[in-house]
Coordinates of N, CA and C in Angstrom, one line a residue:
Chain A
X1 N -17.0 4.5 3.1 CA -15.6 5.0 3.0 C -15.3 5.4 1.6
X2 N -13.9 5.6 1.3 CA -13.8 6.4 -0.3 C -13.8 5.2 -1.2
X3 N -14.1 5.1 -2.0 CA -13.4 4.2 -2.9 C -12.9 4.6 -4.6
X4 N -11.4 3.6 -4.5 CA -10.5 4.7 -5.2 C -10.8 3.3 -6.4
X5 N -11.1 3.9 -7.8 CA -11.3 2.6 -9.1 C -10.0 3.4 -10.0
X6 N -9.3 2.2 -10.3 CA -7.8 2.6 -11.3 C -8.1 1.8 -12.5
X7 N -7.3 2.8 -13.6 CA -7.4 1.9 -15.1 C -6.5 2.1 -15.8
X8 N -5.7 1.5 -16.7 CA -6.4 0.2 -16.7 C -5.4 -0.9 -16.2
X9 N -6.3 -1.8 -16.0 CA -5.9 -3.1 -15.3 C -4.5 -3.8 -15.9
X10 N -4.3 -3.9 -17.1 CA -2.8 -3.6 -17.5 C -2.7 -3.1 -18.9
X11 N -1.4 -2.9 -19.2 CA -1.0 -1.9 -19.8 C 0.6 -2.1 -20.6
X12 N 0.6 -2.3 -21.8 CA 1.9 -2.6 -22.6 C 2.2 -1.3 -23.6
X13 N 3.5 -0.9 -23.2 CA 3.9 -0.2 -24.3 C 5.4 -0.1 -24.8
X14 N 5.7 0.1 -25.6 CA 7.1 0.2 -26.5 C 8.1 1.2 -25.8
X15 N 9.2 0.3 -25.5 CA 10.3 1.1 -24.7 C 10.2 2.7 -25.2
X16 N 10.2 3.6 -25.1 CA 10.7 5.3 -25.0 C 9.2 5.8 -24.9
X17 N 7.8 4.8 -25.2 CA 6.8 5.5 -25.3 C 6.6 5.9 -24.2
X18 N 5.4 6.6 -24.2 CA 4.9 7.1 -22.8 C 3.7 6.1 -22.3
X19 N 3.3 6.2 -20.7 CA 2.1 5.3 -19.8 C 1.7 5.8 -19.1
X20 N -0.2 6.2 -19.0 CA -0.7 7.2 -18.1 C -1.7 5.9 -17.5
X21 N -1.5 6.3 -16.3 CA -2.8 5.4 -15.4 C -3.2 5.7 -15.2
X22 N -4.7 5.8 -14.8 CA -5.9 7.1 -14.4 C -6.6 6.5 -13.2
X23 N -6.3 7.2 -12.2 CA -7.5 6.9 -10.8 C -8.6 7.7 -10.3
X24 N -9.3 7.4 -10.1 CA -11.1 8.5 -9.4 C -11.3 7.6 -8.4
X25 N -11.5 8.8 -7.5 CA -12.1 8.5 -5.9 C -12.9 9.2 -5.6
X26 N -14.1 8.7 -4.5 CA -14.8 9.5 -4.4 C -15.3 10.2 -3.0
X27 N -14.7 10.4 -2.6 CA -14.7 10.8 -1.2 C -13.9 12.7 -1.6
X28 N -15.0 13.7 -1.5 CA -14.0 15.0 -2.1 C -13.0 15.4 -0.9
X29 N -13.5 14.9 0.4 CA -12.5 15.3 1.9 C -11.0 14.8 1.5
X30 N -11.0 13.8 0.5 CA -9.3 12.8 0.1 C -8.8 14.2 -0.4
X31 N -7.5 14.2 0.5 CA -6.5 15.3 0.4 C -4.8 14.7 0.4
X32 N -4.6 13.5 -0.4 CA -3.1 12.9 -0.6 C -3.4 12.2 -1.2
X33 N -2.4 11.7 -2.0 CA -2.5 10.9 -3.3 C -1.2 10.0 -4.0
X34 N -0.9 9.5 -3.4 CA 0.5 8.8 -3.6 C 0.3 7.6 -4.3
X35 N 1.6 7.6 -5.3 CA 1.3 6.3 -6.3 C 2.6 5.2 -6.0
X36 N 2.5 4.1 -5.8 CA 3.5 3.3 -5.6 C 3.7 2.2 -6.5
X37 N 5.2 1.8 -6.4 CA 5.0 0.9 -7.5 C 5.8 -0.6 -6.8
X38 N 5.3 -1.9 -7.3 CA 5.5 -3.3 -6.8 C 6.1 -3.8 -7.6
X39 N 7.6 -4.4 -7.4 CA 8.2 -5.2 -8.1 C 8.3 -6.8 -7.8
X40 N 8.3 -7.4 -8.5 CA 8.0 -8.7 -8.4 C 8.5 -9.0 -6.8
X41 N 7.7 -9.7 -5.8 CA 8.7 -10.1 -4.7 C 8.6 -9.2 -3.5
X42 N 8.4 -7.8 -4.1 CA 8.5 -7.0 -2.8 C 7.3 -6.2 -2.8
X43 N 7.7 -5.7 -1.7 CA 6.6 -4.5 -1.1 C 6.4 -3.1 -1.9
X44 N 5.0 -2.4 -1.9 CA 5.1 -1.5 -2.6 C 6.3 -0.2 -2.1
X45 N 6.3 -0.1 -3.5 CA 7.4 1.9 -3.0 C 6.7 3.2 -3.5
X46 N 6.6 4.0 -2.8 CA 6.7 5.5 -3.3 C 7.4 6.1 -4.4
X47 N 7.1 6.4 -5.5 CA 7.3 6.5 -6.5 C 7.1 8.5 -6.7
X48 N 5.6 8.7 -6.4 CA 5.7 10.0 -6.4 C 4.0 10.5 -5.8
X49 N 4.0 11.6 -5.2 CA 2.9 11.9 -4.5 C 2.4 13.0 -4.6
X50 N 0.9 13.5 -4.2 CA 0.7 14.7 -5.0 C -0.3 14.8 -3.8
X51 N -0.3 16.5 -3.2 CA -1.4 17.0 -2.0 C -2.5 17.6 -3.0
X52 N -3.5 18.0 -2.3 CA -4.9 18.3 -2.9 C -4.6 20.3 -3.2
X53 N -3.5 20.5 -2.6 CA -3.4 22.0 -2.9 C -2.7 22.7 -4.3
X54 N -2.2 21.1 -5.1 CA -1.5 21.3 -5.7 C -1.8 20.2 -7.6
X55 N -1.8 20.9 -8.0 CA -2.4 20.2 -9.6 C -1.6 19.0 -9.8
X56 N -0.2 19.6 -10.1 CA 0.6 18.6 -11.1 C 2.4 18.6 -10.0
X57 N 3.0 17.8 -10.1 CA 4.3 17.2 -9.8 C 5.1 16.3 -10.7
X58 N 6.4 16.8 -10.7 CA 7.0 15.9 -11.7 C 8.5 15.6 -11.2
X59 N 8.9 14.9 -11.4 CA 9.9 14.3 -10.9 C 11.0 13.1 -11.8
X60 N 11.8 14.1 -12.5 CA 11.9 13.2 -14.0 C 11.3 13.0 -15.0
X61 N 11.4 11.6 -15.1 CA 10.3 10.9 -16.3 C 8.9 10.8 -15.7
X62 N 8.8 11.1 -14.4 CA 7.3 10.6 -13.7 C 6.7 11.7 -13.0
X63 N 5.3 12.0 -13.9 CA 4.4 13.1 -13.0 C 3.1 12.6 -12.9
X64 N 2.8 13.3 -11.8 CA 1.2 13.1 -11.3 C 0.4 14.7 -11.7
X65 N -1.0 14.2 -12.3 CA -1.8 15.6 -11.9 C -3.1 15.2 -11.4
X66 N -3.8 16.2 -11.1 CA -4.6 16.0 -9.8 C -5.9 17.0 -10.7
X67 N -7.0 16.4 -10.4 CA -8.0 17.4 -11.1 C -9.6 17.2 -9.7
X68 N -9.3 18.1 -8.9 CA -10.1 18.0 -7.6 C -11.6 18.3 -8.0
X69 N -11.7 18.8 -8.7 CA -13.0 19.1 -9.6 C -13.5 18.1 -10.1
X70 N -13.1 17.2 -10.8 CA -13.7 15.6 -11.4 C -13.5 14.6 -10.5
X71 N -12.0 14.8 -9.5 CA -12.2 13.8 -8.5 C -11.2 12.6 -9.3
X72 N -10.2 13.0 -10.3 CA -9.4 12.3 -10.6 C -7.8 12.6 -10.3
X73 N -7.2 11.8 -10.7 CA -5.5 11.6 -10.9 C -5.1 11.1 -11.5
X74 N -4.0 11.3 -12.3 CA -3.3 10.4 -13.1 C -1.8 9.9 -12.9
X75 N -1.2 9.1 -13.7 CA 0.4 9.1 -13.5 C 0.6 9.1 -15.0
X76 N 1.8 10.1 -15.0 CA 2.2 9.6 -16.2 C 3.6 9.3 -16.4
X77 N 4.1 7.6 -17.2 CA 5.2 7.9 -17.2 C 6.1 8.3 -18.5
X78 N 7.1 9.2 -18.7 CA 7.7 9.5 -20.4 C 9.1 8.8 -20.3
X79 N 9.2 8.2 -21.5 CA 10.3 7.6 -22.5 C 10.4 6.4 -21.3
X80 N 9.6 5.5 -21.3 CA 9.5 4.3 -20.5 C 11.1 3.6 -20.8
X81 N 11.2 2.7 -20.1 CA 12.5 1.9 -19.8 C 11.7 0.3 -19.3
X82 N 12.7 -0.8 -19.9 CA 12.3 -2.1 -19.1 C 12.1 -1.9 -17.8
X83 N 13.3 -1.5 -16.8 CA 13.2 -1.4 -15.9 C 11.8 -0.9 -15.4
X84 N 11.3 0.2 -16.2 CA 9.9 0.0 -15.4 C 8.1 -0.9 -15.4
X85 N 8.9 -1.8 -15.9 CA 7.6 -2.7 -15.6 C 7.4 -2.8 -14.4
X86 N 6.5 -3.5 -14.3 CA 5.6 -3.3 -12.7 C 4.5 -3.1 -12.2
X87 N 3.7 -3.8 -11.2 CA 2.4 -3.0 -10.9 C 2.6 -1.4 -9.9
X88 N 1.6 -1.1 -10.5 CA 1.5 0.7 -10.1 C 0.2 0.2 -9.4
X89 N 0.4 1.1 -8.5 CA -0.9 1.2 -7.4 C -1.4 2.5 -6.9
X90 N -2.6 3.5 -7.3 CA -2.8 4.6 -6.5 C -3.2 4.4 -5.5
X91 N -3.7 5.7 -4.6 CA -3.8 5.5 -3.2 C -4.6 7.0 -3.2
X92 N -5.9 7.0 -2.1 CA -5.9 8.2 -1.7 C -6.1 8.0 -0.1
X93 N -6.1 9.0 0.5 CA -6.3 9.5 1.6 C -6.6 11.0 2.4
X94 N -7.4 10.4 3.0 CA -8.3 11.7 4.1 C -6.9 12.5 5.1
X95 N -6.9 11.4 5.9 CA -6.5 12.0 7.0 C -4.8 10.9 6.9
X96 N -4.6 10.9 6.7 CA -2.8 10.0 7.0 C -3.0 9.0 7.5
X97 N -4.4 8.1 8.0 CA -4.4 7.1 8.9 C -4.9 5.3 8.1
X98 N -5.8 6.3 7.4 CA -6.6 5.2 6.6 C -5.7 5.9 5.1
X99 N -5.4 4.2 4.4 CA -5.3 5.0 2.8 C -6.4 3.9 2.0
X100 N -6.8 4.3 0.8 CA -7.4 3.8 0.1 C -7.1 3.3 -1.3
X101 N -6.6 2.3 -1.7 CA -5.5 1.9 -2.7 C -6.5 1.6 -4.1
X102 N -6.1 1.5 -5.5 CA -6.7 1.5 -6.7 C -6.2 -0.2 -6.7
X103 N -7.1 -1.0 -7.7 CA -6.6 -2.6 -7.6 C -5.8 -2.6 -8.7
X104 N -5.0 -1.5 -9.0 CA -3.6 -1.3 -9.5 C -3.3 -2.1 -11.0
X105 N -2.4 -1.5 -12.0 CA -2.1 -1.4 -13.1 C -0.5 -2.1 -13.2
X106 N -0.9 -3.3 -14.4 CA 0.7 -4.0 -14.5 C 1.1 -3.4 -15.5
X107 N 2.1 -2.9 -15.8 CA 2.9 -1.9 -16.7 C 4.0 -3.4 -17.4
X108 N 4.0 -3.2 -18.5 CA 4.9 -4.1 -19.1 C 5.8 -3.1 -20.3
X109 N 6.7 -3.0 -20.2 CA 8.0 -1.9 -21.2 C 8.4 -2.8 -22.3
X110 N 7.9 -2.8 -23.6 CA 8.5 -3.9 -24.4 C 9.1 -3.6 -24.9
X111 N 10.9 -4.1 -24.8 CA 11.9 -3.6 -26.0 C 11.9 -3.5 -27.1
Chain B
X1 N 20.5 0.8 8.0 CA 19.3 0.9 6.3 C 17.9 0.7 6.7
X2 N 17.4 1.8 6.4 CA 15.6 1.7 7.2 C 14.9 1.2 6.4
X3 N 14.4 0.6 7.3 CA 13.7 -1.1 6.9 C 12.2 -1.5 7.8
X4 N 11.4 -1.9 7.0 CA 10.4 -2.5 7.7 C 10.6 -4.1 7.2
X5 N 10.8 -4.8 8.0 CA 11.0 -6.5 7.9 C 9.9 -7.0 8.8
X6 N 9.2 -7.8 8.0 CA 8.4 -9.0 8.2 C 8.6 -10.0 8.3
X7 N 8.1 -11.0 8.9 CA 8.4 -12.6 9.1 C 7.6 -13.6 9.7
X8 N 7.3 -14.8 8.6 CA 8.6 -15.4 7.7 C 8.0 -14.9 6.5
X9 N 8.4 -15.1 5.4 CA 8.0 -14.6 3.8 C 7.3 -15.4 3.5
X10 N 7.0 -16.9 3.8 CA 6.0 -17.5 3.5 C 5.6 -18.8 4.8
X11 N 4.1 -18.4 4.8 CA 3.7 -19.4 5.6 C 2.9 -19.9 5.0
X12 N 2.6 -21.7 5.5 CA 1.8 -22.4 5.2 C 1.0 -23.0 6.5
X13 N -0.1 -23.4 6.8 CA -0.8 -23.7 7.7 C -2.3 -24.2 7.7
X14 N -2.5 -24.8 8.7 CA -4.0 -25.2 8.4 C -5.0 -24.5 9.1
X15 N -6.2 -25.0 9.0 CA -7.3 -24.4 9.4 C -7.5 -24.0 11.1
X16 N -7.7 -23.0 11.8 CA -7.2 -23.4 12.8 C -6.4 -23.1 13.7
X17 N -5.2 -23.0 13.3 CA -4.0 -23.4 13.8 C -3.5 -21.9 14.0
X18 N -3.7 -21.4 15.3 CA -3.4 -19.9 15.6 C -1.3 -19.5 15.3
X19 N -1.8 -18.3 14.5 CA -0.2 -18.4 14.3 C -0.2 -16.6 14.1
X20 N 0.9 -16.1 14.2 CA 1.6 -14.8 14.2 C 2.3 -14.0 13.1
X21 N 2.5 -13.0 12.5 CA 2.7 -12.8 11.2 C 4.2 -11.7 12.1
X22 N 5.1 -11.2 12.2 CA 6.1 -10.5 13.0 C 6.3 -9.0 12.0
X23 N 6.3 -7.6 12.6 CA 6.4 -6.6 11.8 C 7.4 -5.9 12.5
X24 N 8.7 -5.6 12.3 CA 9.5 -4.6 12.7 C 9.8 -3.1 12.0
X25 N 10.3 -2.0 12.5 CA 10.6 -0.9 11.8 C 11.4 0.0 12.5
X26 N 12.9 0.0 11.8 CA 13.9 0.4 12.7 C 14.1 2.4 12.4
X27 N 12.8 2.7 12.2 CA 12.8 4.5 11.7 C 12.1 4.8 12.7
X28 N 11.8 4.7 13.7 CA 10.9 5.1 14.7 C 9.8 6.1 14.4
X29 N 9.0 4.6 13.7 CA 7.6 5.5 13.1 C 6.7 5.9 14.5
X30 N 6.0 6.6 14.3 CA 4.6 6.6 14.9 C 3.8 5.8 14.6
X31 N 3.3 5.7 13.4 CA 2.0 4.6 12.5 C 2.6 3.5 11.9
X32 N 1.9 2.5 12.2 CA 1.9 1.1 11.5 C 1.2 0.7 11.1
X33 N 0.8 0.2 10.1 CA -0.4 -0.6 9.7 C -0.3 -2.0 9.2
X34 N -1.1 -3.1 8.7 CA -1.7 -4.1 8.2 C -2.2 -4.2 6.7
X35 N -2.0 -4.1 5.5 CA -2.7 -4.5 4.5 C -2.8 -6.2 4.1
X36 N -3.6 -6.6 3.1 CA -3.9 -7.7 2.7 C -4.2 -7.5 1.3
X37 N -3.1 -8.2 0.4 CA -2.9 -8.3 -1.0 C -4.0 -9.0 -1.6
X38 N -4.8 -8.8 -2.3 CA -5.4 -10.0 -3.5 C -6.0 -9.7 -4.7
X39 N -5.8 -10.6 -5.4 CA -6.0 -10.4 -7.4 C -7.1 -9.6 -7.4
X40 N -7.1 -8.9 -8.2 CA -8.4 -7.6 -8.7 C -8.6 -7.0 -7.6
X41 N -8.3 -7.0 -6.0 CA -8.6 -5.8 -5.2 C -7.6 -4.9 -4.7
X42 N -6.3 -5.1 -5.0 CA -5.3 -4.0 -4.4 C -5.3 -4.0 -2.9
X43 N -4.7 -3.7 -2.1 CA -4.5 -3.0 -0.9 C -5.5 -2.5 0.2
X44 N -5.8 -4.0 1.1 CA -7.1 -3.5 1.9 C -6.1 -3.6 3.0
X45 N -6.7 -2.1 3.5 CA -6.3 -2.1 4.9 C -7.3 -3.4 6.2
X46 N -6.3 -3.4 7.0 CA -6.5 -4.8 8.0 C -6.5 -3.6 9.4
X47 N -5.5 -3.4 10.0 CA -5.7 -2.8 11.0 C -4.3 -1.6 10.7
X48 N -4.4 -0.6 12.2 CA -3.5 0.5 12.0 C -3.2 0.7 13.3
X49 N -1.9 1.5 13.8 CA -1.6 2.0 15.0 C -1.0 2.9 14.7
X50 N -1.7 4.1 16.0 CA -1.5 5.9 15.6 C -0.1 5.6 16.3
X51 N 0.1 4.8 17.3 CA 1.2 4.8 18.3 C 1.3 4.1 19.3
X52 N 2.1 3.7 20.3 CA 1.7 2.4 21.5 C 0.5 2.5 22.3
X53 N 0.6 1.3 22.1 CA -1.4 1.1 22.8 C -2.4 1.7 22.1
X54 N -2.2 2.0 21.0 CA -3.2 2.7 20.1 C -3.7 2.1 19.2
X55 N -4.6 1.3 18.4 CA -4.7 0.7 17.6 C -5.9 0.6 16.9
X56 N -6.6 0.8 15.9 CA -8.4 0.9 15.4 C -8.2 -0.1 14.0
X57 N -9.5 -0.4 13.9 CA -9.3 -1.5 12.4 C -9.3 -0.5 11.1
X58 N -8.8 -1.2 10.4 CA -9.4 -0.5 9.1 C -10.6 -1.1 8.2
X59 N -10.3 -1.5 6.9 CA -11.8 -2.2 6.2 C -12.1 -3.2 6.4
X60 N -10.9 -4.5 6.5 CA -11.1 -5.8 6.8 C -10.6 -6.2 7.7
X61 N -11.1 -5.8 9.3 CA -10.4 -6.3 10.1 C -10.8 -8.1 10.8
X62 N -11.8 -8.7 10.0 CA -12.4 -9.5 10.8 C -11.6 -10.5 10.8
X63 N -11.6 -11.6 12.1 CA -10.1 -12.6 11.9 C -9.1 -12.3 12.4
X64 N -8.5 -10.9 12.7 CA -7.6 -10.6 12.8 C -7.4 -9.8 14.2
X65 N -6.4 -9.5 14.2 CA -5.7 -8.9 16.2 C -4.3 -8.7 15.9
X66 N -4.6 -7.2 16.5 CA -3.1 -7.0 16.4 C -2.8 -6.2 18.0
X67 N -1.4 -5.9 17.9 CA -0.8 -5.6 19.2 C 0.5 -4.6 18.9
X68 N 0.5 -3.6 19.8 CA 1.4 -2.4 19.7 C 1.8 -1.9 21.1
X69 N 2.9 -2.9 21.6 CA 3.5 -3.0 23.3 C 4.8 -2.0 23.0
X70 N 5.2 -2.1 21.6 CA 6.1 -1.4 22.0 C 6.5 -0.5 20.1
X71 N 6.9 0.3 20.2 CA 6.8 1.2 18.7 C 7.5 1.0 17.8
X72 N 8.0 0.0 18.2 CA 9.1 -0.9 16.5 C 7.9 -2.5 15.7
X73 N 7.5 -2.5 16.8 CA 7.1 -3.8 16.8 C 5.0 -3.8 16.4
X74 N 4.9 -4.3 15.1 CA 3.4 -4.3 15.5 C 2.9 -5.9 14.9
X75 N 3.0 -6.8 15.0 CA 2.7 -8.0 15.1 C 1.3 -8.0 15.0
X76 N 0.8 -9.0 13.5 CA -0.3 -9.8 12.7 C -1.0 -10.8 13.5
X77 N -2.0 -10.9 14.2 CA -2.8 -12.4 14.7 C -3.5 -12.9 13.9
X78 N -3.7 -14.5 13.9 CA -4.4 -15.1 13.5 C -4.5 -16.2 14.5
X79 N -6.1 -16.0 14.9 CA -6.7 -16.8 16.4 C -6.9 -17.8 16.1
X80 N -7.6 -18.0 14.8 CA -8.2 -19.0 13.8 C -8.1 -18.9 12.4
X81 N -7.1 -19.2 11.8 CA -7.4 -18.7 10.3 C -8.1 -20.1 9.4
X82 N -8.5 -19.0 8.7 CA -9.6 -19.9 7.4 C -8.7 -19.9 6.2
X83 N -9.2 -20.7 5.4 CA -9.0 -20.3 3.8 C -9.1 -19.4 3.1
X84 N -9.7 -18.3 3.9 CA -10.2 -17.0 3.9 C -9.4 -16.1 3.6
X85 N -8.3 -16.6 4.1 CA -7.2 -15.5 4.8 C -6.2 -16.1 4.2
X86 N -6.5 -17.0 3.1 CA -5.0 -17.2 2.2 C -4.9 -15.7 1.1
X87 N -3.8 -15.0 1.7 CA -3.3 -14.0 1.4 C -1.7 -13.2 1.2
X88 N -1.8 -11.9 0.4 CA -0.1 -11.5 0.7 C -0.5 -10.5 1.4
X89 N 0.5 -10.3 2.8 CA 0.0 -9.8 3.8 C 1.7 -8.5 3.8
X90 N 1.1 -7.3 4.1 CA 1.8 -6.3 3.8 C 2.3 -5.3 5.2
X91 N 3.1 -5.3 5.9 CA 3.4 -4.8 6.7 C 3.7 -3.1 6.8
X92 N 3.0 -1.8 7.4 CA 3.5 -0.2 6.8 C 3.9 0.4 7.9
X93 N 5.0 1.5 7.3 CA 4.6 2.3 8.2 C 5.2 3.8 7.8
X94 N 5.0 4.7 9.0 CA 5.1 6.2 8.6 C 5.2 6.8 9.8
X95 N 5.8 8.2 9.6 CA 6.4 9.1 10.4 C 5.6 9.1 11.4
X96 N 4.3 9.7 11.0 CA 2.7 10.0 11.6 C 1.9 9.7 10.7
X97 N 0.5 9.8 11.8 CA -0.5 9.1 11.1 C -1.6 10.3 10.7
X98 N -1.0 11.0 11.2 CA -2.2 12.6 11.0 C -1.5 13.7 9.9
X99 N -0.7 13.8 9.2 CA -0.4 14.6 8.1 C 0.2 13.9 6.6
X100 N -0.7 12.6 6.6 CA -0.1 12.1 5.1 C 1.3 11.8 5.0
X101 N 1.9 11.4 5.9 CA 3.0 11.1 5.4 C 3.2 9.6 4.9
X102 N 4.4 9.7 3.9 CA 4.7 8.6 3.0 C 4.6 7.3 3.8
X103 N 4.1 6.2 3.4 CA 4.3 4.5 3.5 C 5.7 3.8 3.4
X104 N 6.3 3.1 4.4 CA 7.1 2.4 4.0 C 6.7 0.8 4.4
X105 N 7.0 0.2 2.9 CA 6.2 -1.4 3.3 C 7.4 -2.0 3.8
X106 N 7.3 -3.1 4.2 CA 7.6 -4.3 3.9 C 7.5 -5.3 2.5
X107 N 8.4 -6.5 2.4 CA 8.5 -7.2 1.3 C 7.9 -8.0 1.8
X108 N 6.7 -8.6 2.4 CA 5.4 -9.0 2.6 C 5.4 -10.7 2.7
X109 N 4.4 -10.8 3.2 CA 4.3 -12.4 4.0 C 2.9 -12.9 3.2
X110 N 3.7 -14.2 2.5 CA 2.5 -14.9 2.0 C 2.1 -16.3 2.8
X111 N 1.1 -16.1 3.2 CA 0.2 -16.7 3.6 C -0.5 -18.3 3.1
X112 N -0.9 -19.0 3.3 CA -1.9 -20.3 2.6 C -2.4 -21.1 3.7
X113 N -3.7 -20.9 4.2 CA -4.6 -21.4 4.8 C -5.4 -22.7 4.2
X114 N -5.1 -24.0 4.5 CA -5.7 -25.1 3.8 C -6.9 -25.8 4.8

């Protein structure tokens, strides 16, 4: 089956800096790519998602790009905030049924 | 307010001792699934349901049984659990299970098998 390796394992940076997490999977049929993020206590959330037809997505301070040729993705976040600490988890997926998750990145925002 | 709720948030139990993990979802998904939380592995899927009476495992299904009688409801088994299976257990779901569509979790059930 695919398996999706995320880096890095954690990750500190200074409130306004920027935070890129980088995932590769290897299955080239994975066509979705959704990154979610876990806050202490709860379940992961959708944060932002990216299809295989499409490079880059941005959404604010948070974009994804997609490089189907190397078989990577990234997240990136700009002018971080406390509020986003957190683990970040990628994900890919074939078909919508099975997803394949990265063993995910703790983000820590130091004021 | 669309919700996937789980229950209870934390169980404790022993070896053995068959018990039930509860998954509701008031969006009338089609797909539901099963993940299992743990340090350095991220997000293994456990089992999935395309829709009622429908149901296939995913990577780790051994230990486990699930059931899908009715399409709000997909409820976690444990026949026998081990130590094995001390875990945070993640309840999902989604519109459909054939076009990628988004995950909605649950705030998840932790588990302790002694």
């Amino acid at each position: 089956g695919e398996n999706v390796e995320q880096h890095p394992s954690t990750l500190s940076v200074q409130e306004g800096d920027s935070a890129v997490i980088k995932c590769t999977y290897s299955d080239s049929a994975s066509n979705y790519f959704p990154w979610y993020k876990q806050e202490l206590g709860k379940g992961p959330q959708l944060i932002i998602d990216i299809r295989s037809n499409v490079g880059e997505k941005k959404d604010q301070r948070i974009a994804v790009t997609l490089n189907k040729t190397a078989k990577h993705f990234s997240l990136h976040i700009t002018e971080t905030q406390p509020e986003d600490s957190a683990v970040y988890f990628c994900a890919a997926s074939i078909t919508g049924n099975q997803f394949y998750f990265g063993t995910g990145t703790s983000l820590t925002v130091i004021p | 307010e669309a919700q996937v709720t789980q229950n209870p948030r934390y169980l404790i139990t022993v070896t053995g001792k068959k018990l039930t993990v509860t998954c509701s979802q008031n969006m009338n998904h089609e797909y539901m699934s099963w993940y299992r939380q743990d340090p350095g592995l991220g997000l293994r899927q456990i089992y999935y349901s395309m829709n009622v009476e429908v149901t296939d495992k995913g990577d780790v299904p051994e230990g486990y049984k699930v059931s899908r009688k009715e399409k709000r409801n997909f409820p976690l088994i444990l026949e026998s659990p081990s130590p094995n299976q001390t875990s945070l257990y993640f309840c999902a779901s989604s519109l459909s299970g054939v076009d990628n569509s988004p995950l909605h979790f649950g705030n998840g059930t932790r588990l302790t098998v002694t």
